Amino acid sequence: MQQELRLRSLEKDDLEFLHKLYNDPNVMDYWFAESHYSYQLIKNQFENNLESTEHREFILCSNEERIGFVGIFSISQRHRNAEFAIMIDPNHQGNGYAITATRLAMDYAFNVLNLHKLFLYTDKINEKAIHIYEKAGFRFEGELPEHAFVNGRYHDLITMSVFQRDYRQRF
């Protein structure tokens, strides 16, 4: 049985956990980024984003245990849209946490930030992620051929999105 999950704001005490995720190639390959982040770089990014209105960063928790990281990035006040991204600690993958975390992020994006649209990018071959996003209500928008360079080759990405009106009808 899945424990109750919640999102809470990213705090300075979470940076070691984030450092661990950011240095795991199995996690970062899906973020289309290198897996070589120093703790100092992560700390600097955290401090630079403290007063940002363009980002919301959360830790996914079960009780006080850290399960993953959720981000709502590039928030546009004018266009009322933002990018969604998620990382689940490999020790907690396969437990259904990603779908719950995605829905919690959607709830925040549409009911707190009053966004019109939430979008994401994922690797075209990442069938697990695509299934999770579709289950949460995201729909395919388009394909970006050879858009990300990871592990020595280019990957095709797809964009997916969900609109506030569709979220409200569904949930």
Backbone as JSON, one array per atom type, in Angstrom:
{
  "sequence": "MQQELRLRSLEKDDLEFLHKLYNDPNVMDYWFAESHYSYQLIKNQFENNLESTEHREFILCSNEERIGFVGIFSISQRHRNAEFAIMIDPNHQGNGYAITATRLAMDYAFNVLNLHKLFLYTDKINEKAIHIYEKAGFRFEGELPEHAFVNGRYHDLITMSVFQRDYRQRF",
  "N": [[0.84, -1.19, 0.0], [0.54, 2.19, -0.88], [2.17, 4.84, 0.73], [1.1, 7.98, 2.18], [1.78, 10.73, 0.2], [3.43, 13.9, -0.17], [4.1, 17.22, -1.35], [6.69, 19.41, -0.52], [8.29, 22.55, 0.04], [11.53, 22.97, -1.37], [14.31, 22.85, 0.7], [17.3, 24.09, 2.34], [18.4, 21.96, 3.77], [17.86, 19.84, 2.12], [19.7, 19.69, 0.12], [21.84, 17.84, 0.03], [20.51, 15.47, -0.61], [19.52, 16.2, -3.12], [21.95, 16.59, -4.4], [22.85, 13.96, -4.51], [20.94, 12.84, -6.29], [21.42, 14.41, -8.59], [23.89, 13.51, -9.31], [23.62, 10.99, -10.19], [23.82, 8.99, -12.9], [21.76, 7.43, -13.98], [19.51, 8.81, -13.33], [19.94, 11.45, -14.27], [20.31, 11.16, -17.03], [17.76, 11.12, -18.06], [17.06, 13.69, -17.69], [18.46, 14.89, -19.53], [21.02, 15.84, -19.04], [24.36, 16.32, -17.79], [25.84, 14.17, -15.33], [27.36, 15.29, -13.28], [27.55, 17.18, -10.9], [28.65, 19.55, -8.68], [28.44, 19.87, -5.13], [28.6, 22.52, -4.29], [27.81, 23.94, -6.59], [25.12, 23.17, -6.78], [24.2, 24.23, -4.38], [24.66, 26.98, -4.88], [22.86, 27.39, -7.02], [20.47, 26.89, -5.69], [20.46, 29.01, -3.8], [20.42, 31.2, -5.56], [17.91, 30.91, -6.65], [16.13, 31.43, -4.63], [14.5, 33.74, -4.41], [13.19, 33.72, -6.77], [10.58, 34.13, -9.13], [10.08, 32.55, -11.17], [10.47, 29.86, -10.83], [9.47, 26.91, -9.08], [10.35, 24.73, -6.63], [10.29, 21.5, -5.3], [10.33, 18.98, -2.75], [9.46, 15.65, -2.85], [7.8, 13.86, -0.47], [7.37, 11.18, 1.86], [6.0, 10.88, 4.82], [8.69, 11.94, 6.6], [10.57, 11.1, 4.9], [12.58, 11.49, 2.06], [11.58, 11.21, -1.23], [11.68, 12.08, -3.85], [12.22, 14.69, -6.32], [10.54, 17.55, -7.49], [9.92, 19.85, -10.02], [8.71, 22.99, -11.13], [9.22, 24.9, -13.73], [10.48, 27.82, -15.51], [8.3, 29.57, -15.34], [5.81, 31.42, -16.78], [4.33, 34.39, -16.28], [2.9, 36.02, -17.95], [2.04, 34.36, -20.11], [1.01, 32.3, -18.73], [2.02, 29.67, -18.41], [4.16, 26.8, -17.82], [7.08, 24.72, -17.37], [7.22, 21.31, -16.49], [8.99, 19.04, -14.4], [10.45, 16.05, -13.11], [12.06, 13.97, -10.67], [12.59, 10.83, -9.41], [13.94, 9.2, -6.67], [16.11, 6.54, -7.34], [15.95, 4.38, -5.53], [13.33, 4.37, -4.84], [11.82, 4.04, -7.07], [9.31, 2.59, -9.21], [7.19, 2.25, -7.53], [4.86, 3.62, -7.91], [5.0, 6.25, -7.23], [5.63, 8.36, -8.96], [3.36, 9.01, -10.53], [1.6, 9.99, -8.6], [3.11, 12.16, -7.63], [3.22, 13.71, -9.94], [0.53, 14.39, -10.27], [0.15, 15.87, -7.91], [1.84, 18.03, -8.46], [0.53, 19.09, -10.69], [-1.86, 19.88, -9.49], [-0.9, 21.95, -7.84], [0.16, 23.67, -9.8], [-2.14, 24.41, -11.28], [-4.12, 25.13, -9.4], [-2.95, 26.74, -7.46], [-0.94, 28.38, -8.66], [-2.45, 29.13, -10.78], [-2.04, 28.46, -13.48], [-2.38, 28.18, -17.04], [-1.44, 26.23, -18.7], [0.6, 23.35, -18.5], [3.67, 21.97, -19.36], [5.97, 19.51, -20.71], [9.09, 17.85, -21.47], [10.22, 14.8, -22.81], [12.16, 11.83, -23.38], [11.68, 10.2, -26.43], [11.79, 7.43, -26.42], [11.3, 6.73, -23.82], [9.23, 4.95, -22.53], [7.98, 4.27, -20.09], [7.84, 6.72, -18.67], [6.27, 8.23, -20.46], [3.88, 6.8, -20.36], [3.16, 7.23, -17.66], [2.82, 10.04, -17.66], [0.73, 10.31, -19.53], [-1.28, 8.93, -18.18], [-1.64, 10.67, -16.08], [-2.83, 12.75, -17.4], [-1.54, 14.29, -19.3], [-0.99, 15.15, -22.74], [0.24, 14.2, -25.97], [2.12, 16.53, -27.82], [4.09, 17.18, -29.75], [7.06, 16.36, -31.69], [10.57, 16.51, -31.23], [13.1, 16.12, -33.17], [16.29, 14.59, -32.72], [17.14, 16.21, -30.53], [18.34, 16.27, -28.0], [21.53, 15.64, -26.61], [22.9, 12.87, -25.34], [24.97, 10.63, -23.65], [26.71, 10.24, -25.84], [25.11, 10.24, -28.14], [22.44, 11.56, -30.17], [19.12, 12.24, -29.09], [15.67, 11.79, -29.76], [13.13, 13.91, -28.71], [9.93, 14.27, -27.13], [7.21, 16.51, -26.77], [4.84, 17.15, -24.29], [1.67, 18.08, -22.92], [-0.68, 19.53, -20.59], [-3.76, 21.1, -20.09], [-5.3, 23.57, -17.99], [-8.15, 23.54, -18.03], [-8.71, 20.92, -18.9], [-7.57, 19.45, -16.86], [-9.22, 20.25, -14.72], [-11.7, 19.22, -15.54], [-11.16, 16.53, -15.42], [-10.26, 16.02, -12.82]],
  "CA": [[0.0, 0.0, 0.0], [1.35, 3.4, -1.01], [2.06, 5.79, 1.83], [0.67, 9.31, 1.76], [2.86, 11.57, -0.31], [3.15, 15.33, -0.23], [5.17, 18.08, -1.82], [7.04, 20.53, 0.35], [9.32, 23.4, -0.57], [12.93, 22.59, -1.27], [15.02, 23.57, 1.76], [18.75, 23.91, 2.33], [18.69, 20.62, 4.29], [17.61, 18.85, 1.06], [20.7, 19.79, -0.93], [22.6, 16.58, -0.05], [19.65, 14.55, -1.36], [19.53, 16.68, -4.5], [23.3, 16.31, -4.91], [22.86, 12.53, -4.82], [20.16, 12.63, -7.51], [22.08, 15.09, -9.7], [25.11, 12.8, -9.65], [23.25, 9.63, -10.59], [23.59, 9.01, -14.35], [20.47, 6.82, -14.3], [18.5, 9.86, -13.15], [20.22, 12.64, -15.08], [20.15, 10.88, -18.45], [16.39, 11.47, -18.41], [16.97, 15.15, -17.63], [19.3, 15.34, -20.65], [22.08, 16.65, -18.43], [25.49, 15.58, -17.23], [25.63, 13.75, -13.94], [28.55, 15.74, -12.55], [27.23, 18.45, -10.26], [29.26, 19.71, -7.36], [27.54, 20.34, -4.08], [28.64, 23.98, -4.3], [26.99, 24.41, -7.7], [23.72, 22.97, -6.39], [23.94, 25.23, -3.33], [24.57, 28.29, -5.53], [21.59, 27.43, -7.75], [19.41, 27.0, -4.68], [20.48, 30.38, -3.27], [20.02, 32.12, -6.63], [16.48, 30.74, -6.95], [15.31, 31.68, -3.44], [13.51, 34.79, -4.63], [12.73, 33.64, -8.15], [9.16, 33.91, -9.39], [10.02, 31.71, -12.36], [10.68, 28.45, -10.47], [9.01, 26.35, -7.81], [11.04, 23.46, -6.46], [9.7, 20.75, -4.2], [10.76, 17.63, -2.4], [8.37, 14.7, -2.68], [8.05, 13.19, 0.81], [6.46, 10.27, 2.53], [6.37, 11.27, 6.18], [9.84, 12.83, 6.44], [11.52, 10.48, 3.97], [12.65, 12.1, 0.73], [11.3, 10.25, -2.29], [12.06, 12.63, -5.14], [12.27, 16.13, -6.55], [9.59, 18.02, -8.49], [10.15, 21.24, -10.38], [7.89, 23.74, -12.08], [10.25, 25.83, -14.19], [10.18, 28.76, -16.6], [6.92, 30.03, -15.16], [5.51, 32.66, -17.49], [3.14, 35.06, -15.75], [2.15, 36.56, -19.08], [1.41, 33.3, -20.9], [0.43, 31.38, -17.75], [2.45, 28.3, -18.63], [5.42, 26.44, -17.18], [7.6, 23.39, -17.65], [7.2, 20.36, -15.37], [10.04, 18.02, -14.4], [10.4, 15.21, -11.91], [13.09, 12.95, -10.43], [12.3, 9.93, -8.29], [15.12, 8.49, -6.2], [16.08, 5.16, -7.85], [15.55, 3.45, -4.47], [11.87, 4.44, -4.67], [11.14, 3.9, -8.36], [8.5, 1.39, -9.38], [6.18, 2.17, -6.46], [3.71, 4.46, -8.23], [5.18, 7.6, -6.68], [5.72, 9.37, -10.02], [2.02, 9.46, -10.93], [1.08, 10.82, -7.5], [3.87, 13.4, -7.63], [2.79, 14.48, -11.11], [-0.8, 14.96, -9.97], [0.34, 16.92, -6.9], [2.41, 19.19, -9.16], [-0.54, 19.66, -11.51], [-2.75, 20.58, -8.57], [-0.24, 23.2, -7.46], [0.27, 24.54, -10.99], [-3.44, 24.91, -11.73], [-4.95, 25.68, -8.33], [-2.21, 27.75, -6.69], [-0.34, 29.33, -9.59], [-3.47, 29.45, -11.78], [-1.48, 28.33, -14.82], [-3.27, 27.73, -18.11], [-0.85, 25.07, -19.36], [1.82, 22.76, -17.96], [4.24, 21.16, -20.43], [7.19, 18.78, -20.37], [9.86, 17.18, -22.51], [10.72, 13.49, -22.42], [12.76, 11.05, -24.46], [10.68, 9.47, -27.2], [11.84, 6.0, -26.09], [11.04, 6.53, -22.39], [7.83, 4.51, -22.51], [7.44, 4.33, -18.72], [7.48, 8.11, -18.36], [5.15, 8.63, -21.32], [2.68, 6.16, -19.8], [2.82, 7.95, -16.42], [2.31, 11.37, -18.0], [-0.59, 10.15, -20.14], [-2.19, 8.54, -17.1], [-1.91, 11.88, -15.29], [-3.62, 13.68, -18.18], [-0.76, 14.97, -20.33], [-1.2, 14.67, -24.11], [1.32, 14.42, -26.93], [2.03, 17.76, -28.61], [4.96, 17.16, -30.92], [8.35, 15.68, -31.6], [11.78, 17.31, -31.48], [14.11, 15.15, -33.6], [17.7, 14.78, -32.36], [17.12, 17.46, -29.75], [19.17, 16.18, -26.8], [22.73, 14.82, -26.77], [23.13, 12.13, -24.1], [25.78, 9.41, -23.79], [27.34, 10.11, -27.15], [24.21, 10.23, -29.29], [21.28, 12.46, -30.12], [17.85, 11.61, -28.76], [14.45, 12.49, -30.14], [12.28, 14.23, -27.57], [8.55, 14.64, -27.4], [6.61, 17.46, -25.84], [3.5, 16.79, -23.83], [1.11, 19.16, -22.1], [-2.02, 19.43, -20.05], [-4.37, 22.41, -19.87], [-6.06, 23.7, -16.75], [-9.55, 23.13, -18.25], [-8.76, 19.46, -18.97], [-7.29, 18.99, -15.5], [-10.41, 20.49, -13.9], [-12.73, 18.26, -15.96], [-10.76, 15.18, -15.05], [-10.08, 15.88, -11.37]],
  "C": [[0.88, 1.25, 0.0], [1.09, 4.34, 0.16], [1.61, 7.14, 1.29], [1.88, 10.15, 1.37], [2.43, 13.02, -0.29], [4.36, 16.03, -0.83], [5.42, 19.13, -0.76], [8.15, 21.31, -0.32], [10.71, 22.82, -0.36], [13.61, 23.48, -0.23], [16.52, 23.28, 1.67], [19.15, 22.51, 2.82], [18.52, 19.52, 3.23], [18.72, 18.8, 0.03], [21.57, 18.54, -1.07], [21.81, 15.55, -0.86], [19.65, 14.92, -2.84], [20.88, 16.4, -5.16], [23.41, 14.84, -5.31], [22.12, 12.25, -6.12], [20.88, 13.2, -8.73], [23.38, 14.4, -10.13], [24.87, 11.34, -10.0], [22.95, 9.63, -12.09], [22.25, 8.39, -14.75], [19.31, 7.79, -14.14], [18.72, 10.97, -14.17], [20.13, 12.39, -16.58], [18.75, 11.27, -18.92], [16.13, 12.97, -18.28], [17.85, 15.76, -18.72], [20.43, 16.24, -20.16], [23.21, 15.74, -17.97], [25.18, 15.21, -15.79], [26.86, 14.09, -13.1], [28.28, 17.13, -11.98], [27.91, 18.51, -8.91], [28.2, 20.17, -6.37], [27.46, 21.86, -4.09], [27.78, 24.56, -5.42], [25.5, 24.29, -7.36], [23.32, 23.99, -5.33], [23.78, 26.62, -3.94], [23.26, 28.44, -6.3], [20.43, 27.62, -6.79], [19.33, 28.44, -4.17], [20.04, 31.4, -4.31], [18.52, 32.06, -6.92], [15.57, 31.07, -5.78], [14.2, 32.7, -3.67], [12.95, 34.78, -6.04], [11.22, 33.44, -8.21], [8.98, 32.98, -10.58], [10.18, 30.22, -12.07], [9.98, 28.13, -9.16], [9.65, 24.97, -7.72], [10.56, 22.79, -5.19], [10.44, 19.44, -3.97], [9.49, 16.81, -2.22], [8.71, 13.87, -1.45], [6.96, 12.18, 1.14], [6.87, 10.33, 4.0], [7.54, 12.24, 6.06], [10.87, 12.25, 5.48], [11.43, 11.14, 2.6], [12.52, 11.01, -0.33], [11.8, 10.76, -3.64], [12.04, 14.15, -5.14], [11.27, 16.45, -7.66], [9.87, 19.49, -8.75], [9.1, 21.76, -11.34], [8.77, 24.92, -12.48], [9.73, 26.75, -15.29], [8.73, 29.22, -16.54], [6.75, 31.37, -15.85], [4.22, 33.25, -16.93], [2.26, 35.57, -16.89], [1.36, 35.47, -19.81], [0.74, 32.23, -20.03], [0.73, 29.92, -18.1], [3.79, 28.07, -17.95], [5.8, 25.03, -17.58], [7.6, 22.56, -16.36], [8.35, 19.38, -15.52], [10.02, 17.29, -13.07], [11.59, 14.26, -11.88], [12.62, 12.12, -9.24], [13.6, 9.21, -7.94], [15.05, 7.04, -6.71], [15.68, 4.12, -6.8], [14.04, 3.4, -4.28], [11.11, 4.31, -5.99], [10.37, 2.59, -8.41], [7.43, 1.21, -8.33], [4.95, 3.03, -6.72], [3.83, 5.89, -7.73], [5.15, 8.68, -7.76], [4.34, 9.89, -10.42], [1.42, 10.36, -9.85], [1.79, 12.17, -7.48], [3.46, 14.3, -8.79], [1.44, 15.13, -10.85], [-0.71, 16.05, -8.9], [0.9, 18.19, -7.54], [1.36, 19.88, -10.02], [-1.52, 20.44, -10.64], [-2.17, 21.92, -8.16], [-0.21, 24.17, -8.64], [-1.07, 25.17, -11.35], [-4.26, 25.58, -10.64], [-4.26, 26.73, -7.47], [-1.65, 28.82, -7.63], [-1.32, 29.81, -10.66], [-2.88, 29.44, -13.2], [-2.55, 27.83, -15.79], [-2.78, 26.4, -18.68], [0.43, 24.65, -18.64], [2.37, 21.84, -19.05], [5.52, 20.49, -19.95], [7.85, 18.27, -21.64], [10.27, 15.82, -21.97], [11.29, 12.79, -23.64], [11.67, 10.22, -25.13], [10.65, 7.98, -26.84], [11.58, 5.71, -24.61], [9.56, 6.18, -22.19], [7.2, 4.58, -21.12], [6.98, 5.74, -18.38], [6.28, 8.56, -19.18], [3.86, 8.05, -20.78], [2.22, 6.9, -18.53], [2.2, 9.3, -16.75], [0.93, 11.29, -18.65], [-1.64, 9.79, -19.09], [-2.58, 9.74, -16.24], [-2.72, 12.92, -16.07], [-2.85, 14.47, -19.23], [-1.04, 14.33, -21.69], [-0.01, 15.04, -24.98], [1.07, 15.71, -27.7], [2.88, 17.7, -29.87], [6.28, 16.47, -30.64], [9.47, 16.64, -31.95], [12.9, 16.35, -31.87], [15.52, 15.57, -33.19], [17.92, 16.05, -31.55], [18.05, 17.45, -28.54], [20.34, 15.23, -27.05], [23.06, 14.19, -25.43], [23.92, 10.87, -24.42], [26.26, 9.18, -25.22], [26.41, 10.03, -28.34], [23.05, 11.19, -29.07], [20.01, 11.66, -29.88], [16.71, 12.47, -29.28], [13.62, 12.71, -28.88], [10.85, 14.43, -28.05], [8.13, 15.68, -26.37], [5.21, 16.97, -25.53], [2.99, 17.95, -23.0], [-0.26, 18.77, -21.57], [-2.5, 20.85, -19.78], [-5.19, 22.4, -18.59], [-7.48, 23.19, -16.93], [-9.68, 21.6, -18.28], [-8.49, 18.85, -17.6], [-8.54, 19.12, -14.64], [-11.55, 19.52, -14.27], [-12.44, 16.86, -15.43], [-10.69, 14.97, -13.54], [-10.97, 16.86, -10.67]]
}
